[in-house]
GROMACS .gro file of C-alpha atoms in nm:
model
  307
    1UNK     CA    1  -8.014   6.184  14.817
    2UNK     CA    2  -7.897   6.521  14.693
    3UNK     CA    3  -8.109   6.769  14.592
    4UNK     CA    4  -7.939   6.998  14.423
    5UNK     CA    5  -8.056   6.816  14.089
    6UNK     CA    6  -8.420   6.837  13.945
    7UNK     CA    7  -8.520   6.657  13.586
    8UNK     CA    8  -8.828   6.662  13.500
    9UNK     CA    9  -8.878   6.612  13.109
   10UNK     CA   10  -8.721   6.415  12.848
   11UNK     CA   11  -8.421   6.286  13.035
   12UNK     CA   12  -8.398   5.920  13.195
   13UNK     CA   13  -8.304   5.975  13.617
   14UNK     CA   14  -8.106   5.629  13.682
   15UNK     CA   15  -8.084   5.545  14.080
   16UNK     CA   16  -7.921   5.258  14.273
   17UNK     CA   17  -8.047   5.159  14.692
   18UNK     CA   18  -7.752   4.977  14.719
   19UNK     CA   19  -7.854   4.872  15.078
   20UNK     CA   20  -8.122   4.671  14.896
   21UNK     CA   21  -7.981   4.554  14.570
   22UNK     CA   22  -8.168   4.782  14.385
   23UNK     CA   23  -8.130   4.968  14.043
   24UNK     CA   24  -8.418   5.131  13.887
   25UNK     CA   25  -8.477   5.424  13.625
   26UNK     CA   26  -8.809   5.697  13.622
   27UNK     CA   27  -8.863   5.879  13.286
   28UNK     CA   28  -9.115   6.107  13.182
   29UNK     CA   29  -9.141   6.214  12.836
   30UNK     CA   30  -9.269   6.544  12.701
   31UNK     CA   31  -9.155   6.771  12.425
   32UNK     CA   32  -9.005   6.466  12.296
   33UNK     CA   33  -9.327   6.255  12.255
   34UNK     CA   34  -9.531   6.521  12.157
   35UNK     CA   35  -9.287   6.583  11.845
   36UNK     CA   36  -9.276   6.195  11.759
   37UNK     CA   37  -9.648   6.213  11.801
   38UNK     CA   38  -9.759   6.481  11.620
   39UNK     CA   39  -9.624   6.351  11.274
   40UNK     CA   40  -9.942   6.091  11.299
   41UNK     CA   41 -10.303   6.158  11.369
   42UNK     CA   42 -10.360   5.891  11.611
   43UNK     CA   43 -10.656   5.842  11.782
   44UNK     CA   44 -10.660   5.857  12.218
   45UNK     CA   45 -10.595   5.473  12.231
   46UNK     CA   46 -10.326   5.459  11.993
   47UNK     CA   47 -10.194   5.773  12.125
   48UNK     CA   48 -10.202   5.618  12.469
   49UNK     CA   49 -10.014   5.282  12.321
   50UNK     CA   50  -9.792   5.445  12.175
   51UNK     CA   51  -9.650   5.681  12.460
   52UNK     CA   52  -9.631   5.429  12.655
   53UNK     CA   53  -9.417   5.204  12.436
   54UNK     CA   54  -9.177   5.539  12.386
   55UNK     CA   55  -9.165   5.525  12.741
   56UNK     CA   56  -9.073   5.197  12.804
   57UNK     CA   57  -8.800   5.181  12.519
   58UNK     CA   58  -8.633   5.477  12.648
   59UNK     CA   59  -8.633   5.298  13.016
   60UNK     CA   60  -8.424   4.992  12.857
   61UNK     CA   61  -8.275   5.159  12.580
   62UNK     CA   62  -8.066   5.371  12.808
   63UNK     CA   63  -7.963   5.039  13.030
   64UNK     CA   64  -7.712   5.028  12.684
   65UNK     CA   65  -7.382   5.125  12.840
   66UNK     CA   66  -7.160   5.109  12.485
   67UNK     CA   67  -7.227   5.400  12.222
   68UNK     CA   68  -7.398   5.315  11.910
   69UNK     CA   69  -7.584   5.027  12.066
   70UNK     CA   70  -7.989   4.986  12.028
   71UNK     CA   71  -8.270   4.904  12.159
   72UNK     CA   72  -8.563   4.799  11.948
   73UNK     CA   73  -8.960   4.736  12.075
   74UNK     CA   74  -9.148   4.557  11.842
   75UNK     CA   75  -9.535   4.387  11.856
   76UNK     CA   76  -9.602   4.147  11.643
   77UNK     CA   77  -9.980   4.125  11.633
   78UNK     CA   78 -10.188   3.845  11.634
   79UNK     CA   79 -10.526   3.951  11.419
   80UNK     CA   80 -10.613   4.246  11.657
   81UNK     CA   81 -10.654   4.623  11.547
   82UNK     CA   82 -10.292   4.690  11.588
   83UNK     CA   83 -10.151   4.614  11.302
   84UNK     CA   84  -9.771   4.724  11.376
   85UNK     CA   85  -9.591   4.881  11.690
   86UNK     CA   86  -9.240   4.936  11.662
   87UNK     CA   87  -9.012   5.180  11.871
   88UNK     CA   88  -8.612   5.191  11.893
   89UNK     CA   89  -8.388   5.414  12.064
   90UNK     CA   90  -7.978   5.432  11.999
   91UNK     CA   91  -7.739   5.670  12.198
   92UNK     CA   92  -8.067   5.911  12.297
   93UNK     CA   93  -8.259   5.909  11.998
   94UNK     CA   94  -8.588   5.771  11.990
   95UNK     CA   95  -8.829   5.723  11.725
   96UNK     CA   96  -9.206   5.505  11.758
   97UNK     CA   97  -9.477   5.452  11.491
   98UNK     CA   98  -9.779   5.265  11.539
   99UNK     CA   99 -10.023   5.130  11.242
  100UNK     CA  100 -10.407   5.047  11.291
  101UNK     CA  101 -10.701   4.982  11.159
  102UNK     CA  102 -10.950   5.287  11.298
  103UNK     CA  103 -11.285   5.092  11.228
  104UNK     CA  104 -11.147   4.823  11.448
  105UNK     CA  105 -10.980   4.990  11.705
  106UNK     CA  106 -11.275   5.201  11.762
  107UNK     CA  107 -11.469   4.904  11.818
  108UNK     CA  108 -11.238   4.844  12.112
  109UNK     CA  109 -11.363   5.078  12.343
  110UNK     CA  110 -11.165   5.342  12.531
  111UNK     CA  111 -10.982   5.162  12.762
  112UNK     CA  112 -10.889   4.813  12.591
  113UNK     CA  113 -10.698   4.495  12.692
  114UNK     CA  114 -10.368   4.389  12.474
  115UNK     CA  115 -10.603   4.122  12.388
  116UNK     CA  116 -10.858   4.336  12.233
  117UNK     CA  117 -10.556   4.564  12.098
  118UNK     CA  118 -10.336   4.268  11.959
  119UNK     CA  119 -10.495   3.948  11.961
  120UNK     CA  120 -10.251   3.655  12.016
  121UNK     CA  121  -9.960   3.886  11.972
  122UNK     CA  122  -9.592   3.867  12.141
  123UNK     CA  123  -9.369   4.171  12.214
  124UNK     CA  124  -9.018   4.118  12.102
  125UNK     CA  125  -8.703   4.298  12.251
  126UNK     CA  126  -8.411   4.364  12.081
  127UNK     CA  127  -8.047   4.440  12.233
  128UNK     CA  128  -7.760   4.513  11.908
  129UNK     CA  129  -7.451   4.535  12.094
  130UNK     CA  130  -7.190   4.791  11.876
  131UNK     CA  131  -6.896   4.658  12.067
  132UNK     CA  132  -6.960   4.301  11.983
  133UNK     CA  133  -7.208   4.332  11.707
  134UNK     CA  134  -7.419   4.047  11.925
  135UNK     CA  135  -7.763   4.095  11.904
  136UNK     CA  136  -7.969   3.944  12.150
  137UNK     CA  137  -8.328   3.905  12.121
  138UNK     CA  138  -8.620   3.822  12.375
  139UNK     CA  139  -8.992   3.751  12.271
  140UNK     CA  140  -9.302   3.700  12.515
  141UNK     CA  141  -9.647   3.668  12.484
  142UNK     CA  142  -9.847   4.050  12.479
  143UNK     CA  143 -10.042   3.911  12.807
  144UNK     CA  144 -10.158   4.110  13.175
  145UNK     CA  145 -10.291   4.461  13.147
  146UNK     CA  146  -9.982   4.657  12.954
  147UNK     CA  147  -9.684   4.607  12.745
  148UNK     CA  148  -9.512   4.692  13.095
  149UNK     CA  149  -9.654   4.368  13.206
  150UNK     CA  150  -9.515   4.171  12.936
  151UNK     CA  151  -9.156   4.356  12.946
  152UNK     CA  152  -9.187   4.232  13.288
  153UNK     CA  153  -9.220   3.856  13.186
  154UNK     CA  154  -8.916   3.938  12.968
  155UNK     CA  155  -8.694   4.010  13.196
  156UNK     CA  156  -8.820   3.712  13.441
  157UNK     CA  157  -8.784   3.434  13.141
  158UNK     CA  158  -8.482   3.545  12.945
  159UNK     CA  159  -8.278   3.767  13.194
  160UNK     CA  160  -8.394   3.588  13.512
  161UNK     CA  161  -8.428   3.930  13.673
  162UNK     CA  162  -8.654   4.013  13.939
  163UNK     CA  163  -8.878   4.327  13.803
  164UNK     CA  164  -9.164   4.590  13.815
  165UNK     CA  165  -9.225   4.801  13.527
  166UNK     CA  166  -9.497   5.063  13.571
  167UNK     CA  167  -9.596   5.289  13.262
  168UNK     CA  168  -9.837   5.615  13.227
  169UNK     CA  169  -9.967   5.860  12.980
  170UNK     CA  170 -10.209   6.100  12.999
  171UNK     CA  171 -10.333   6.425  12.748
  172UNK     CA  172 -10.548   6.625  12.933
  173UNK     CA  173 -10.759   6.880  12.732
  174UNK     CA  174 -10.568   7.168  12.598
  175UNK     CA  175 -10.239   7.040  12.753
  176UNK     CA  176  -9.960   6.837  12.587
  177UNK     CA  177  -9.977   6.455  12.597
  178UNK     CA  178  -9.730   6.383  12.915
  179UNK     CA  179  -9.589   6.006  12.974
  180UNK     CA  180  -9.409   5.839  13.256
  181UNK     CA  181  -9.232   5.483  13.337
  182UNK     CA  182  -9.032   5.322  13.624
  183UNK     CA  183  -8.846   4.994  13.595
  184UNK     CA  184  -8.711   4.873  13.958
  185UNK     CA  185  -8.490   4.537  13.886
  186UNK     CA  186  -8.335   4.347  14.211
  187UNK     CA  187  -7.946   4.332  14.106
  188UNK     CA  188  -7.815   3.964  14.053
  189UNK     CA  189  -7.511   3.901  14.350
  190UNK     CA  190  -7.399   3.577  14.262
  191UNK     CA  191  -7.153   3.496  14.544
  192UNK     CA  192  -7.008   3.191  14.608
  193UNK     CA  193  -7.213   2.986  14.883
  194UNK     CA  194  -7.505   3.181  14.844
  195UNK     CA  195  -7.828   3.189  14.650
  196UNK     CA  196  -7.826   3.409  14.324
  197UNK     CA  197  -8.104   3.671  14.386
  198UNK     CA  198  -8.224   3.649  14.010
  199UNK     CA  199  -8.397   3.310  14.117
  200UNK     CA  200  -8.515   3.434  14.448
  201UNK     CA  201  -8.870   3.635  14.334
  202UNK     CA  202  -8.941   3.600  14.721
  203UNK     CA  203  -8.628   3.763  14.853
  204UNK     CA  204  -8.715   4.002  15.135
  205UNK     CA  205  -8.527   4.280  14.972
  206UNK     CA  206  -8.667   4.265  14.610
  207UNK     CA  207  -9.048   4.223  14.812
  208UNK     CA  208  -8.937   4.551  15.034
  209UNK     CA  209  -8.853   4.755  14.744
  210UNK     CA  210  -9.167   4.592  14.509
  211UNK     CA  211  -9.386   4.690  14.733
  212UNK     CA  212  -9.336   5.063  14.790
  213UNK     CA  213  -9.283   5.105  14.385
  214UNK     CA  214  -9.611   4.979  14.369
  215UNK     CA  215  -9.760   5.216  14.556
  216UNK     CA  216  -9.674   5.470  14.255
  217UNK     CA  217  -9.940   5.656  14.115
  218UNK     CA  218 -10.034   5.744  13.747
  219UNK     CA  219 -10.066   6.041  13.829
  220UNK     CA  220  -9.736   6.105  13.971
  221UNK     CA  221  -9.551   5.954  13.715
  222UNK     CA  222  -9.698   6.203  13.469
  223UNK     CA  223  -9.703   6.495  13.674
  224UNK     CA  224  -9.550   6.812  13.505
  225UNK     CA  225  -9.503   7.002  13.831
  226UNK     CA  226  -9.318   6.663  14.060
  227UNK     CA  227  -8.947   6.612  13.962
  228UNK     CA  228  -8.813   6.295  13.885
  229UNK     CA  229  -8.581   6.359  14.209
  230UNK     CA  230  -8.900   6.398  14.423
  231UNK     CA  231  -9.072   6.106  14.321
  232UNK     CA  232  -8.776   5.828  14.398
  233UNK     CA  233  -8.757   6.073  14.683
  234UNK     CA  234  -9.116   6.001  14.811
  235UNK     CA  235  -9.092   5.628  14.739
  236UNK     CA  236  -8.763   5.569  14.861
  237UNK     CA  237  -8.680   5.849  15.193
  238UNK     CA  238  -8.669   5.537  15.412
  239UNK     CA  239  -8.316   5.423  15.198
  240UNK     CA  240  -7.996   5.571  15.075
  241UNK     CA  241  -8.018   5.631  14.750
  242UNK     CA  242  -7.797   5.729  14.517
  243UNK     CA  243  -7.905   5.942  14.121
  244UNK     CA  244  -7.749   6.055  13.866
  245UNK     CA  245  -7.949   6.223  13.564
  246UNK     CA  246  -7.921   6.000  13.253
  247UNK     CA  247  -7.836   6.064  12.836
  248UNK     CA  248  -8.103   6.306  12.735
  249UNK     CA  249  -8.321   6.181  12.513
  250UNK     CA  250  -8.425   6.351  12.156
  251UNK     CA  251  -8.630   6.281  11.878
  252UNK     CA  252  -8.441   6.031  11.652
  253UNK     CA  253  -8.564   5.923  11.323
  254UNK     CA  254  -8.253   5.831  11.119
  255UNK     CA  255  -8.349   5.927  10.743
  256UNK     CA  256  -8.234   6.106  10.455
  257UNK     CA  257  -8.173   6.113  10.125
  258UNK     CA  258  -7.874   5.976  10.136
  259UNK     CA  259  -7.936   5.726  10.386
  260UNK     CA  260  -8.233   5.588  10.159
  261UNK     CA  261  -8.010   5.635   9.850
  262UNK     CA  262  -7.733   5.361   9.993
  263UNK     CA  263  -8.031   5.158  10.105
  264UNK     CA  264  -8.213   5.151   9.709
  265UNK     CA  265  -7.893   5.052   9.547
  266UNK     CA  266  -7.871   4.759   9.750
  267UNK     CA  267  -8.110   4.650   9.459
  268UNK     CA  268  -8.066   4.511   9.134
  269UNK     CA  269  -8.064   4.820   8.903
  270UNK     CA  270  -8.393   4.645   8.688
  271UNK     CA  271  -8.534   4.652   8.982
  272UNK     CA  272  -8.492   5.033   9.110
  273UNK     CA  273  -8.610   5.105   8.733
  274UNK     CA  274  -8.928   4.940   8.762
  275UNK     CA  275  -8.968   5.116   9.119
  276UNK     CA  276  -8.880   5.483   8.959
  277UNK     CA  277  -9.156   5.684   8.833
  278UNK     CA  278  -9.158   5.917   8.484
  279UNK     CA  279  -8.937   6.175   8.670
  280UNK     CA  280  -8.652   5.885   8.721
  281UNK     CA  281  -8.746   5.897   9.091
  282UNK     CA  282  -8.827   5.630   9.363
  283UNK     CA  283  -9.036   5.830   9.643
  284UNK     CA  284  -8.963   5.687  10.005
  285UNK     CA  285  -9.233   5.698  10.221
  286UNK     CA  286  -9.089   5.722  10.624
  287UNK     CA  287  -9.368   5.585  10.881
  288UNK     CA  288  -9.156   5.750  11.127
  289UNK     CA  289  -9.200   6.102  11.069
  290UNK     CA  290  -9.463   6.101  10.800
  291UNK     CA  291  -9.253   6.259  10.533
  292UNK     CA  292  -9.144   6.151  10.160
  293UNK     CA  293  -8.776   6.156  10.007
  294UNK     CA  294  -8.759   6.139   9.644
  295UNK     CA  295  -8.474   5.981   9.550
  296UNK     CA  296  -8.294   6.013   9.197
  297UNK     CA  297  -8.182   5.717   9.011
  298UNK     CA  298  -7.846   5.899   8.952
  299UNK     CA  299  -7.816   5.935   9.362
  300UNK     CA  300  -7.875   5.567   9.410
  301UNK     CA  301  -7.591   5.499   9.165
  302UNK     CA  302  -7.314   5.684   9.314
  303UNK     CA  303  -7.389   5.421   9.608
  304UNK     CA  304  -7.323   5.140   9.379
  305UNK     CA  305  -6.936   5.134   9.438
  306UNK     CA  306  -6.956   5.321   9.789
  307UNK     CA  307  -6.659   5.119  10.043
   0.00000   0.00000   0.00000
């Protein structure tokens, strides 16, 4: 493995064992989750959640191979504190918000289950191809000990891949909040006359590999001072493998005025009127970022006839 390249922060490293059928991808998020972050006051568990949703939707989202396409992470909660997670990424931009209820989640204690966080919630993963404008959607139960878990059972009931998704965050005081992720997968051969590894969870390749990437620490994954190099490195020195540094990834929340404008005058123009306050505005509120847009009637209609 060369090592002539180092990434460390905000970039996806994407490596192949070929020797073992193996794919995988290590992020750790930085700059970029601090800025996504910082545009919410979240308490240390939802802080925690939320990272390390970021994290995982910028390990599948940048699986998308055709531009424009995008990944969306969504929980839909089941009567537990958590009243809304939903992340997406598209072509390196990634965005996250997450909506509680503080009494509640307090009540959770500092280190609490996706039971105690969501109830009888499922985690739903979206794929929207832009070359075939397919979208293709999987939902699982929000069950084992993180959403990582439950991506997991994803990819074992609707992609009938073999994989281990491991997922960290940490904000140490008077640092930044720092957050790391690996997803291994055992590639699919299909050949004729012989078994198709995605039904083979026992396959003494896929078990090889399993094992060592579970001997991944935390602390590794959201070490400032270990590159992403290093760590498939450490885990991996007995293999070939082979990296190449993936699409960097940037803060990504999509609105504007304009944007919002095209969206309002999608409605009936009663209806924008009765939205509109005494200054002939409607005022957009974006969970994303935690800013408003005020948008004019008069903007709204020079949408009307847009295309």
């Amino acid at each position: 493995m060369s090592e002539t390249i180092e990434t460390w922060f905000d970039q996806p490293l994407v490596f192949t064992i070929a020797a073992r059928h193996v794919r995988g991808r290590l992020v750790r998020l930085g700059p970029v989750l601090n800025r996504i972050i910082a545009a919410h006051s979240y308490p240390p568990v939802a802080e925690k959640l939320l990272a390390e949703a970021l994290v995982l939707t910028v390990l599948l989202g940048s699986t998308l191979k055709t531009e424009g396409s995008q990944l969306t992470l969504q929980a839909q909660t089941g009567g537990g504190p958590v009243e809304l997670l939903v992340c997406d990424y598209k072509a390196g931009e990634l965005r996250g918000y997450l909506k509680f209820d503080a009494e509640r989640l307090a009540e959770a204690g500092s280190d609490p289950t996706l039971f105690a966080l969501f109830g009888e919630g499922f985690l739903a993963i979206t794929f929207d191809q832009a070359a075939t404008g397919e979208r293709y959607q999987g939902i699982v139960p929000l069950e084992g000990s993180s959403i990582g878990h439950a991506a997991e059972h994803y990819f074992e009931q609707s992609e009938q891949i073999p994989s281990l998704i491991s997922l960290a965050a940490r904000h140490d005081a008077g640092a930044d909040c720092v957050a790391g992720g690996l997803l291994l997968q055992h590639l699919p051969e299909g050949e004729v006359g012989r078994d198709r590894l995605h039904v083979r969870h026992d396959h003494p390749e896929w078990d090889h590999a399993k094992t060592i990437a579970a001997t991944l620490k935390d602390e590794e994954l959201t070490d400032p001072a270990t590159s992403l190099e290093t760590l498939a490195w450490r885990l991996f020195h007995e293999d070939e493998v082979r990296v190449e540094p993936g699409t960097a990834v940037s803060r990504g929340c999509r609105c504007s005025t304009d944007y919002f404008a095209g969206v309002l005058a999608q409605f009936p123009l009663a209806e924008r009127a009765a939205m509109a306050d005494d200054k002939g505005e409607i005022v957009v509120d974006c969970a994303f970022c935690s800013r408003f847009f005020p948008i004019s009637l008069t903007d709204i209609a020079g949408h009307d006839h847009a295309e």
